[in-house]
């Protein structure tokens, strides 16, 4: 179904502004290549304002002999991103999911994206969605007071919220509907056509190409494809912009959105299939055990600070794919930091398990033994 929003009543100034924003959509991505990029003077762009580049002597001492300058610079970029995300988890810096997504993804591209360009890109999408909301907003003709019939009876659910709260629930539900429609359907905002984002069925876990897990790639690529994390993170960014109170939820090997309907009841949003599955469906499809749900590690929601932890896990996985390592200290450091502030973060638990399993496997190969007794007395593999 196409959703059409007329803009004929808007002034030419707004029209020119929109065209300027739309042109910015294609300028976010800068100088990307499949090979690692070696910055001329180390980290630059947004990171130069956040953390100063590490002194040259410090960089040389921190990494093994023979490592290329380009690789060292890239690792420094990951460490800078780690430090900023760490400050968000510590409460030193206010949690900002939009910012966290950007800084967790940008090191993969040697920080060739600029945060200002990314924000302008999101501005465009926010503008389109607001037009969709405005064209479908019926709140002016709705009565949010409790309806009482001639016998003095009313629906018990109607008194759960005050009229002002019911109106806000309607606005939030409208915003979330508009975001969902914008991501999954074709939208015509005169004179511009926006086509839907789709699920990367050929690479759902980003194994073949890690870019399929990234919002930056989702917004800058021609095919507009991404996996469940990229689509969900994009939804969450837009929700925060529109203050629609959508939250991220996770299940084993899956991530999705949950938000309230106009009555205040929560329901699930599955962007990979553009559907709204129930909890039982998600539990079945992800092989989630009842014990995992009771323990709070599966089919759980994340608050703003906990959502930053997911970005930190994403940063670690980006590091893994960028440098081709599964047991690096940096990856374990990311997992342990997340678990320090969110002990039930399933993604971080699995990430830590991956590092320890890989180190154990490496040690077993070196000792040519899989005997737990033998492995237990050996020093930990680096």
CSV table of N, CA and C in Angstrom, one decimal, residues 128-294:
chain,number,residue,atom,x,y,z
A,128,UNK,N,10.3,13.5,6.7
A,128,UNK,CA,9.3,12.8,5.9
A,128,UNK,C,8.3,12.1,6.9
A,129,UNK,N,8.8,11.5,8.0
A,129,UNK,CA,7.9,10.8,8.9
A,129,UNK,C,6.9,11.8,9.5
A,130,UNK,N,7.4,13.0,9.8
A,130,UNK,CA,6.5,14.0,10.4
A,130,UNK,C,5.4,14.4,9.5
A,131,UNK,N,5.7,14.5,8.2
A,131,UNK,CA,4.6,14.8,7.2
A,131,UNK,C,3.6,13.6,7.2
A,132,UNK,N,4.1,12.4,7.3
A,132,UNK,CA,3.2,11.3,7.3
A,132,UNK,C,2.3,11.3,8.5
A,133,UNK,N,2.9,11.7,9.7
A,133,UNK,CA,2.1,11.8,10.9
A,133,UNK,C,1.0,12.9,10.8
A,134,UNK,N,1.4,14.0,10.2
A,134,UNK,CA,0.5,15.1,10.1
A,134,UNK,C,-0.7,14.8,9.2
A,135,UNK,N,-0.4,14.1,8.1
A,135,UNK,CA,-1.5,13.7,7.2
A,135,UNK,C,-2.5,12.7,7.8
A,136,UNK,N,-2.0,12.0,8.8
A,136,UNK,CA,-2.9,10.9,9.4
A,136,UNK,C,-3.3,11.2,10.8
A,137,UNK,N,-3.0,12.4,11.3
A,137,UNK,CA,-3.4,12.7,12.7
A,137,UNK,C,-4.9,13.0,12.8
A,138,UNK,N,-5.6,12.2,13.6
A,138,UNK,CA,-7.0,12.5,13.8
A,138,UNK,C,-7.3,12.9,15.2
A,139,UNK,N,-6.3,13.3,15.9
A,139,UNK,CA,-6.5,13.7,17.4
A,139,UNK,C,-7.5,14.8,17.6
A,140,UNK,N,-7.5,15.8,16.6
A,140,UNK,CA,-8.4,16.9,16.8
A,140,UNK,C,-9.9,16.5,16.8
A,141,UNK,N,-10.2,15.4,16.2
A,141,UNK,CA,-11.6,15.0,16.1
A,141,UNK,C,-11.9,13.9,17.1
A,142,UNK,N,-11.0,13.5,18.0
A,142,UNK,CA,-11.2,12.4,18.9
A,142,UNK,C,-11.4,12.9,20.3
A,143,UNK,N,-12.2,12.2,21.0
A,143,UNK,CA,-12.5,12.5,22.4
A,143,UNK,C,-11.8,11.5,23.3
A,144,UNK,N,-10.8,12.1,24.1
A,144,UNK,CA,-10.0,11.2,25.0
A,144,UNK,C,-10.5,11.1,26.4
A,145,UNK,N,-11.6,11.7,26.6
A,145,UNK,CA,-12.3,11.5,28.0
A,145,UNK,C,-12.9,10.1,28.1
A,146,UNK,N,-13.1,9.7,29.3
A,146,UNK,CA,-13.7,8.3,29.5
A,146,UNK,C,-15.2,8.4,29.1
A,147,UNK,N,-15.5,7.4,28.2
A,147,UNK,CA,-16.9,7.4,27.7
A,147,UNK,C,-17.8,6.6,28.7
A,148,UNK,N,-18.8,7.3,29.1
A,148,UNK,CA,-19.8,6.7,30.0
A,148,UNK,C,-21.2,6.6,29.3
A,149,UNK,N,-21.7,5.4,29.3
A,149,UNK,CA,-23.0,5.2,28.6
A,149,UNK,C,-24.2,5.7,29.5
A,150,UNK,N,-25.4,5.6,29.0
A,150,UNK,CA,-26.6,6.1,29.6
A,150,UNK,C,-26.9,5.4,31.0
A,151,UNK,N,-26.3,4.3,31.2
A,151,UNK,CA,-26.5,3.5,32.4
A,151,UNK,C,-25.3,3.8,33.4
A,152,UNK,N,-24.5,4.7,33.1
A,152,UNK,CA,-23.3,5.1,34.0
A,152,UNK,C,-22.2,4.1,33.9
A,153,UNK,N,-22.2,3.2,32.9
A,153,UNK,CA,-21.1,2.2,32.8
A,153,UNK,C,-20.0,2.7,31.8
A,154,UNK,N,-18.8,2.2,32.1
A,154,UNK,CA,-17.7,2.5,31.2
A,154,UNK,C,-16.7,1.3,31.1
A,155,UNK,N,-15.9,1.4,30.1
A,155,UNK,CA,-14.9,0.4,29.9
A,155,UNK,C,-13.8,0.5,31.0
A,156,UNK,N,-13.5,-0.5,31.7
A,156,UNK,CA,-12.5,-0.4,32.8
A,156,UNK,C,-11.1,0.0,32.3
A,157,UNK,N,-10.8,-0.4,31.1
A,157,UNK,CA,-9.5,-0.1,30.5
A,157,UNK,C,-9.4,1.4,30.2
A,158,UNK,N,-10.5,2.1,30.1
A,158,UNK,CA,-10.5,3.5,29.8
A,158,UNK,C,-10.0,4.4,30.9
A,159,UNK,N,-10.0,3.8,32.2
A,159,UNK,CA,-9.6,4.6,33.3
A,159,UNK,C,-8.2,4.4,33.7
A,160,UNK,N,-7.5,3.6,32.9
A,160,UNK,CA,-6.1,3.3,33.2
A,160,UNK,C,-5.2,4.6,33.1
A,161,UNK,N,-5.7,5.5,32.2
A,161,UNK,CA,-4.9,6.7,31.9
A,161,UNK,C,-5.8,7.9,31.9
A,162,UNK,N,-5.2,9.1,32.3
A,162,UNK,CA,-5.9,10.3,32.2
A,162,UNK,C,-6.1,10.7,30.8
A,163,UNK,N,-7.1,11.7,30.5
A,163,UNK,CA,-7.3,12.1,29.1
A,163,UNK,C,-6.0,12.6,28.4
A,164,UNK,N,-5.2,13.4,29.1
A,164,UNK,CA,-3.9,13.9,28.5
A,164,UNK,C,-3.0,12.7,28.2
A,165,UNK,N,-3.0,11.7,29.1
A,165,UNK,CA,-2.1,10.6,28.9
A,165,UNK,C,-2.6,9.7,27.7
A,166,UNK,N,-3.9,9.6,27.5
A,166,UNK,CA,-4.5,8.9,26.4
A,166,UNK,C,-4.2,9.6,25.1
A,167,UNK,N,-4.2,10.9,25.1
A,167,UNK,CA,-3.8,11.7,23.9
A,167,UNK,C,-2.4,11.5,23.5
A,168,UNK,N,-1.5,11.4,24.6
A,168,UNK,CA,-0.1,11.2,24.3
A,168,UNK,C,0.2,9.8,23.8
A,169,UNK,N,-0.6,8.8,24.3
A,169,UNK,CA,-0.4,7.4,23.8
A,169,UNK,C,-0.8,7.4,22.4
A,170,UNK,N,-1.9,8.1,22.0
A,170,UNK,CA,-2.3,8.2,20.6
A,170,UNK,C,-1.2,8.8,19.7
A,171,UNK,N,-0.6,9.9,20.2
A,171,UNK,CA,0.5,10.5,19.4
A,171,UNK,C,1.7,9.6,19.3
A,172,UNK,N,2.1,8.9,20.4
A,172,UNK,CA,3.2,8.0,20.3
A,172,UNK,C,2.9,6.8,19.3
A,173,UNK,N,1.7,6.3,19.4
A,173,UNK,CA,1.3,5.2,18.5
A,173,UNK,C,1.3,5.6,17.1
A,174,UNK,N,0.9,6.8,16.8
A,174,UNK,CA,0.9,7.4,15.5
A,174,UNK,C,2.3,7.5,15.0
A,175,UNK,N,3.2,8.0,15.8
A,175,UNK,CA,4.6,8.2,15.4
A,175,UNK,C,5.2,6.8,15.1
A,176,UNK,N,5.0,5.9,16.0
A,176,UNK,CA,5.5,4.5,15.7
A,176,UNK,C,5.0,3.9,14.5
A,177,UNK,N,3.7,4.1,14.2
A,177,UNK,CA,3.1,3.6,13.0
A,177,UNK,C,3.7,4.3,11.8
A,178,UNK,N,4.0,5.6,11.9
A,178,UNK,CA,4.6,6.3,10.8
A,178,UNK,C,6.0,5.8,10.5
A,179,UNK,N,6.8,5.6,11.6
A,179,UNK,CA,8.1,5.0,11.4
A,179,UNK,C,8.1,3.7,10.8
A,180,UNK,N,7.2,2.8,11.3
A,180,UNK,CA,7.1,1.5,10.7
A,180,UNK,C,6.7,1.5,9.2
A,181,UNK,N,5.8,2.4,8.9
A,181,UNK,CA,5.3,2.5,7.5
A,181,UNK,C,6.4,3.0,6.6
A,182,UNK,N,7.2,4.0,7.1
A,182,UNK,CA,8.3,4.6,6.4
A,182,UNK,C,9.4,3.6,6.1
A,183,UNK,N,9.7,2.7,7.1
A,183,UNK,CA,10.7,1.8,6.9
A,183,UNK,C,10.3,0.6,6.0
A,184,UNK,N,9.0,0.2,6.0
A,184,UNK,CA,8.6,-1.0,5.4
A,184,UNK,C,7.7,-0.8,4.1
A,185,UNK,N,7.3,0.4,3.8
A,185,UNK,CA,6.4,0.7,2.7
A,185,UNK,C,6.9,1.8,1.8
A,186,UNK,N,6.3,1.9,0.7
A,186,UNK,CA,6.6,3.0,-0.2
A,186,UNK,C,5.9,4.3,0.2
A,187,UNK,N,6.6,5.4,0.3
A,187,UNK,CA,6.0,6.6,0.8
A,187,UNK,C,6.2,7.7,-0.3
A,188,UNK,N,5.1,8.4,-0.7
A,188,UNK,CA,5.2,9.5,-1.6
A,188,UNK,C,4.9,10.8,-0.9
A,189,UNK,N,6.0,11.6,-0.7
A,189,UNK,CA,5.9,12.9,-0.1
A,189,UNK,C,6.2,13.9,-1.3
A,190,UNK,N,5.1,14.5,-1.8
A,190,UNK,CA,5.3,15.3,-3.1
A,190,UNK,C,6.4,16.2,-3.0
A,191,UNK,N,7.4,16.2,-3.9
A,191,UNK,CA,7.4,15.4,-5.2
A,191,UNK,C,8.4,14.2,-5.1
A,192,UNK,N,8.6,13.7,-3.9
A,192,UNK,CA,9.6,12.7,-3.6
A,192,UNK,C,9.0,11.4,-3.3
A,193,UNK,N,9.6,10.3,-3.8
A,193,UNK,CA,9.2,8.9,-3.5
A,193,UNK,C,10.2,8.3,-2.7
A,194,UNK,N,9.8,7.7,-1.6
A,194,UNK,CA,10.7,7.0,-0.7
A,194,UNK,C,10.4,5.5,-0.8
A,195,UNK,N,11.4,4.6,-1.0
A,195,UNK,CA,11.1,3.2,-1.1
A,195,UNK,C,11.5,2.5,0.1
A,196,UNK,N,10.9,1.4,0.4
A,196,UNK,CA,11.2,0.7,1.7
A,196,UNK,C,12.5,0.1,1.9
A,197,UNK,N,12.9,-0.1,3.1
A,197,UNK,CA,14.2,-0.8,3.5
A,197,UNK,C,13.8,-2.3,3.6
A,198,UNK,N,14.7,-3.1,3.2
A,198,UNK,CA,14.4,-4.6,3.3
A,198,UNK,C,15.4,-5.4,4.0
A,199,UNK,N,15.0,-6.6,4.4
A,199,UNK,CA,15.9,-7.5,5.2
A,199,UNK,C,16.9,-8.1,4.3
A,200,UNK,N,18.2,-8.2,4.8
A,200,UNK,CA,19.3,-8.8,4.1
A,200,UNK,C,19.2,-10.3,4.3
A,201,UNK,N,18.3,-10.9,3.5
A,201,UNK,CA,18.1,-12.4,3.7
A,201,UNK,C,19.3,-13.2,3.3
A,202,UNK,N,20.1,-12.6,2.4
A,202,UNK,CA,21.3,-13.4,1.9
A,202,UNK,C,22.4,-13.4,3.0
A,203,UNK,N,22.3,-12.5,4.0
A,203,UNK,CA,23.4,-12.4,5.0
A,203,UNK,C,22.8,-11.9,6.3
A,204,UNK,N,22.0,-12.6,6.9
A,204,UNK,CA,21.2,-12.1,8.1
A,204,UNK,C,22.1,-11.8,9.3
A,205,UNK,N,23.3,-12.4,9.4
A,205,UNK,CA,24.1,-12.2,10.5
A,205,UNK,C,25.4,-11.4,10.2
A,206,UNK,N,25.4,-10.9,9.0
A,206,UNK,CA,26.6,-10.0,8.6
A,206,UNK,C,27.9,-10.8,8.5
A,207,UNK,N,27.8,-12.1,8.2
A,207,UNK,CA,29.0,-12.9,8.1
A,207,UNK,C,29.7,-12.7,6.8
A,208,UNK,N,29.0,-12.6,5.7
A,208,UNK,CA,29.6,-12.4,4.4
A,208,UNK,C,30.1,-10.9,4.3
A,209,UNK,N,29.3,-10.0,4.8
A,209,UNK,CA,29.7,-8.6,4.8
A,209,UNK,C,29.1,-7.9,6.0
A,210,UNK,N,30.0,-7.5,6.9
A,210,UNK,CA,29.6,-6.9,8.2
A,210,UNK,C,28.8,-5.7,8.0
A,211,UNK,N,28.9,-5.0,6.9
A,211,UNK,CA,28.1,-3.8,6.6
A,211,UNK,C,26.6,-4.0,6.7
A,212,UNK,N,26.2,-5.3,6.4
A,212,UNK,CA,24.8,-5.6,6.5
A,212,UNK,C,24.2,-5.4,7.9
A,213,UNK,N,25.1,-5.3,8.9
A,213,UNK,CA,24.6,-5.1,10.3
A,213,UNK,C,24.7,-3.6,10.7
A,214,UNK,N,25.0,-2.7,9.8
A,214,UNK,CA,25.2,-1.3,10.1
A,214,UNK,C,24.2,-0.4,9.6
A,215,UNK,N,23.8,0.6,10.4
A,215,UNK,CA,22.8,1.6,10.0
A,215,UNK,C,23.5,2.5,8.9
A,216,UNK,N,24.8,2.8,9.1
A,216,UNK,CA,25.4,3.6,8.1
A,216,UNK,C,25.3,3.1,6.7
A,217,UNK,N,25.5,1.8,6.6
A,217,UNK,CA,25.4,1.1,5.3
A,217,UNK,C,23.9,1.1,4.8
A,218,UNK,N,23.0,0.8,5.7
A,218,UNK,CA,21.6,0.8,5.4
A,218,UNK,C,21.1,2.1,4.7
A,219,UNK,N,21.6,3.2,5.3
A,219,UNK,CA,21.2,4.5,4.8
A,219,UNK,C,21.9,5.0,3.6
A,220,UNK,N,23.1,4.5,3.3
A,220,UNK,CA,23.9,5.0,2.2
A,220,UNK,C,24.0,4.1,1.0
A,221,UNK,N,23.6,2.9,1.2
A,221,UNK,CA,23.7,1.9,0.0
A,221,UNK,C,22.5,2.1,-0.9
A,222,UNK,N,22.7,1.6,-2.1
A,222,UNK,CA,21.6,1.7,-3.1
A,222,UNK,C,20.5,0.7,-2.9
A,223,UNK,N,20.8,-0.5,-2.4
A,223,UNK,CA,19.8,-1.5,-2.2
A,223,UNK,C,19.0,-1.3,-0.9
A,224,UNK,N,19.5,-0.5,0.0
A,224,UNK,CA,18.7,-0.2,1.3
A,224,UNK,C,18.4,-1.5,2.0
A,225,UNK,N,19.4,-2.4,2.2
A,225,UNK,CA,19.2,-3.7,2.9
A,225,UNK,C,20.0,-3.7,4.2
A,226,UNK,N,19.4,-4.4,5.2
A,226,UNK,CA,20.1,-4.5,6.4
A,226,UNK,C,19.6,-5.7,7.2
A,227,UNK,N,20.3,-6.1,8.2
A,227,UNK,CA,19.8,-7.2,9.0
A,227,UNK,C,18.9,-6.7,10.2
A,228,UNK,N,18.5,-7.5,11.1
A,228,UNK,CA,17.5,-7.1,12.1
A,228,UNK,C,18.1,-6.0,13.0
A,229,UNK,N,19.5,-6.0,13.3
A,229,UNK,CA,20.0,-5.0,14.1
A,229,UNK,C,20.0,-3.7,13.4
A,230,UNK,N,20.4,-3.6,12.1
A,230,UNK,CA,20.4,-2.3,11.4
A,230,UNK,C,19.0,-1.7,11.3
A,231,UNK,N,18.0,-2.5,11.0
A,231,UNK,CA,16.7,-2.1,10.9
A,231,UNK,C,16.1,-1.6,12.2
A,232,UNK,N,16.4,-2.4,13.3
A,232,UNK,CA,15.9,-2.1,14.6
A,232,UNK,C,16.5,-0.8,15.1
A,233,UNK,N,17.9,-0.7,15.0
A,233,UNK,CA,18.6,0.5,15.4
A,233,UNK,C,18.1,1.7,14.7
A,234,UNK,N,17.8,1.6,13.4
A,234,UNK,CA,17.3,2.8,12.7
A,234,UNK,C,15.9,3.2,13.2
A,235,UNK,N,15.1,2.2,13.5
A,235,UNK,CA,13.7,2.5,14.1
A,235,UNK,C,13.9,3.2,15.5
A,236,UNK,N,14.8,2.7,16.3
A,236,UNK,CA,15.0,3.3,17.6
A,236,UNK,C,15.5,4.7,17.5
A,237,UNK,N,16.4,5.0,16.6
A,237,UNK,CA,16.9,6.4,16.4
A,237,UNK,C,15.8,7.3,16.1
A,238,UNK,N,14.9,6.9,15.1
A,238,UNK,CA,13.8,7.7,14.7
A,238,UNK,C,12.8,7.9,15.9
A,239,UNK,N,12.6,6.8,16.6
A,239,UNK,CA,11.7,6.9,17.8
A,239,UNK,C,12.2,7.9,18.8
A,240,UNK,N,13.5,7.9,19.1
A,240,UNK,CA,14.0,8.8,20.0
A,240,UNK,C,13.9,10.3,19.5
A,241,UNK,N,14.0,10.4,18.2
A,241,UNK,CA,13.8,11.8,17.6
A,241,UNK,C,12.4,12.2,17.8
A,242,UNK,N,11.4,11.3,17.6
A,242,UNK,CA,10.0,11.7,17.7
A,242,UNK,C,9.4,11.4,19.1
A,243,UNK,N,10.2,11.0,20.0
A,243,UNK,CA,9.8,10.8,21.4
A,243,UNK,C,8.6,9.8,21.5
A,244,UNK,N,8.7,8.7,20.7
A,244,UNK,CA,7.5,7.8,20.7
A,244,UNK,C,7.7,6.6,21.6
A,245,UNK,N,8.7,6.6,22.4
A,245,UNK,CA,8.8,5.6,23.5
A,245,UNK,C,8.9,4.2,23.0
A,246,UNK,N,9.5,3.9,21.9
A,246,UNK,CA,9.8,2.5,21.4
A,246,UNK,C,11.0,2.0,22.1
A,247,UNK,N,11.0,0.7,22.4
A,247,UNK,CA,12.2,0.1,23.1
A,247,UNK,C,12.7,-1.1,22.3
A,248,UNK,N,13.9,-1.3,22.5
A,248,UNK,CA,14.6,-2.5,21.9
A,248,UNK,C,14.4,-3.7,22.7
A,249,UNK,N,14.1,-4.9,22.1
A,249,UNK,CA,14.0,-6.1,22.8
A,249,UNK,C,14.9,-7.2,22.1
A,250,UNK,N,15.3,-8.2,22.8
A,250,UNK,CA,16.2,-9.2,22.2
A,250,UNK,C,15.7,-10.6,22.6
A,251,UNK,N,16.0,-11.5,21.7
A,251,UNK,CA,15.8,-12.9,21.9
A,251,UNK,C,17.1,-13.6,21.3
A,252,UNK,N,17.3,-14.8,21.5
A,252,UNK,CA,18.6,-15.4,21.0
A,252,UNK,C,18.7,-15.2,19.5
A,253,UNK,N,19.8,-14.6,19.1
A,253,UNK,CA,20.1,-14.3,17.7
A,253,UNK,C,19.1,-13.4,17.0
A,254,UNK,N,18.4,-12.6,17.8
A,254,UNK,CA,17.4,-11.7,17.2
A,254,UNK,C,17.2,-10.5,18.0
A,255,UNK,N,16.8,-9.4,17.4
A,255,UNK,CA,16.5,-8.1,18.0
A,255,UNK,C,15.3,-7.5,17.3
A,256,UNK,N,14.4,-6.9,18.1
A,256,UNK,CA,13.2,-6.3,17.5
A,256,UNK,C,12.7,-5.1,18.4
A,257,UNK,N,11.6,-4.5,18.0
A,257,UNK,CA,11.1,-3.3,18.6
A,257,UNK,C,9.8,-3.7,19.3
A,258,UNK,N,9.6,-3.0,20.4
A,258,UNK,CA,8.3,-3.1,21.2
A,258,UNK,C,7.8,-1.7,21.6
A,259,UNK,N,6.6,-1.4,21.4
A,259,UNK,CA,6.0,-0.2,21.8
A,259,UNK,C,4.5,-0.3,22.1
A,260,UNK,N,3.9,0.7,22.7
A,260,UNK,CA,2.5,0.7,23.1
A,260,UNK,C,1.6,1.0,22.0
A,261,UNK,N,0.4,0.5,22.0
A,261,UNK,CA,-0.7,0.9,21.1
A,261,UNK,C,-1.5,2.1,21.8
A,262,UNK,N,-2.5,2.6,21.2
A,262,UNK,CA,-3.2,3.7,21.8
A,262,UNK,C,-3.9,3.4,23.1
A,263,UNK,N,-4.1,2.1,23.4
A,263,UNK,CA,-4.7,1.7,24.7
A,263,UNK,C,-3.7,1.5,25.8
A,264,UNK,N,-2.4,1.6,25.4
A,264,UNK,CA,-1.3,1.5,26.4
A,264,UNK,C,-0.8,0.1,26.5
A,265,UNK,N,-1.2,-0.9,25.6
A,265,UNK,CA,-0.7,-2.2,25.6
A,265,UNK,C,0.5,-2.4,24.7
A,266,UNK,N,1.5,-3.1,25.2
A,266,UNK,CA,2.7,-3.3,24.4
A,266,UNK,C,2.5,-4.4,23.3
A,267,UNK,N,3.1,-4.2,22.2
A,267,UNK,CA,3.1,-5.3,21.2
A,267,UNK,C,4.4,-5.2,20.4
A,268,UNK,N,4.8,-6.2,19.7
A,268,UNK,CA,6.1,-6.4,19.1
A,268,UNK,C,6.0,-5.9,17.6
A,269,UNK,N,7.2,-5.4,17.2
A,269,UNK,CA,7.3,-4.9,15.8
A,269,UNK,C,8.5,-5.7,15.2
A,270,UNK,N,8.2,-6.5,14.2
A,270,UNK,CA,9.3,-7.3,13.5
A,270,UNK,C,9.5,-6.7,12.2
A,271,UNK,N,10.7,-6.0,12.1
A,271,UNK,CA,11.0,-5.2,10.8
A,271,UNK,C,11.5,-6.1,9.7
A,272,UNK,N,12.1,-7.3,10.1
A,272,UNK,CA,12.6,-8.2,9.1
A,272,UNK,C,11.5,-8.7,8.2
A,273,UNK,N,10.3,-8.9,8.8
A,273,UNK,CA,9.2,-9.5,8.1
A,273,UNK,C,8.0,-8.4,7.9
A,274,UNK,N,8.2,-7.2,8.5
A,274,UNK,CA,7.2,-6.2,8.5
A,274,UNK,C,5.9,-6.7,9.1
A,275,UNK,N,6.1,-7.4,10.2
A,275,UNK,CA,4.9,-8.0,10.9
A,275,UNK,C,4.9,-7.6,12.4
A,276,UNK,N,3.9,-8.2,13.1
A,276,UNK,CA,3.8,-8.0,14.6
A,276,UNK,C,3.5,-9.3,15.3
A,277,UNK,N,4.6,-10.1,15.4
A,277,UNK,CA,4.4,-11.4,16.0
A,277,UNK,C,4.2,-11.3,17.5
A,278,UNK,N,3.5,-12.3,18.1
A,278,UNK,CA,3.3,-12.3,19.5
A,278,UNK,C,4.5,-12.9,20.2
A,279,UNK,N,4.6,-12.8,21.5
A,279,UNK,CA,5.7,-13.3,22.3
A,279,UNK,C,5.9,-14.8,22.1
A,280,UNK,N,4.8,-15.5,22.0
A,280,UNK,CA,4.9,-17.0,21.8
A,280,UNK,C,5.5,-17.3,20.5
A,281,UNK,N,5.2,-16.5,19.4
A,281,UNK,CA,5.8,-16.8,18.1
A,281,UNK,C,7.3,-16.5,18.1
A,282,UNK,N,7.7,-15.4,18.7
A,282,UNK,CA,9.1,-15.1,18.8
A,282,UNK,C,9.9,-16.2,19.6
A,283,UNK,N,9.3,-16.6,20.7
A,283,UNK,CA,9.9,-17.6,21.6
A,283,UNK,C,10.1,-18.9,20.8
A,284,UNK,N,9.1,-19.3,20.0
A,284,UNK,CA,9.2,-20.5,19.2
A,284,UNK,C,10.2,-20.4,18.1
A,285,UNK,N,10.2,-19.3,17.4
A,285,UNK,CA,11.1,-19.2,16.2
A,285,UNK,C,12.6,-19.0,16.6
A,286,UNK,N,12.8,-18.5,17.8
A,286,UNK,CA,14.2,-18.3,18.3
A,286,UNK,C,14.7,-19.4,19.3
A,287,UNK,N,13.8,-20.4,19.4
A,287,UNK,CA,14.2,-21.5,20.3
A,287,UNK,C,14.5,-21.0,21.8
A,288,UNK,N,13.7,-20.1,22.2
A,288,UNK,CA,13.9,-19.5,23.6
A,288,UNK,C,13.3,-20.4,24.6
A,289,UNK,N,14.0,-20.8,25.6
A,289,UNK,CA,13.4,-21.6,26.7
A,289,UNK,C,12.7,-20.7,27.7
A,290,UNK,N,11.8,-21.4,28.4
A,290,UNK,CA,11.0,-20.7,29.4
A,290,UNK,C,11.9,-20.3,30.5
A,291,UNK,N,12.9,-21.1,30.8
A,291,UNK,CA,13.9,-20.7,31.9
A,291,UNK,C,14.7,-19.4,31.5
A,292,UNK,N,15.0,-19.3,30.2
A,292,UNK,CA,15.7,-18.1,29.8
A,292,UNK,C,14.8,-16.8,30.0
A,293,UNK,N,13.6,-17.0,29.7
A,293,UNK,CA,12.6,-15.8,29.9
A,293,UNK,C,12.5,-15.5,31.4
A,294,UNK,N,12.3,-16.5,32.2
A,294,UNK,CA,12.2,-16.3,33.7
A,294,UNK,C,13.5,-15.7,34.3
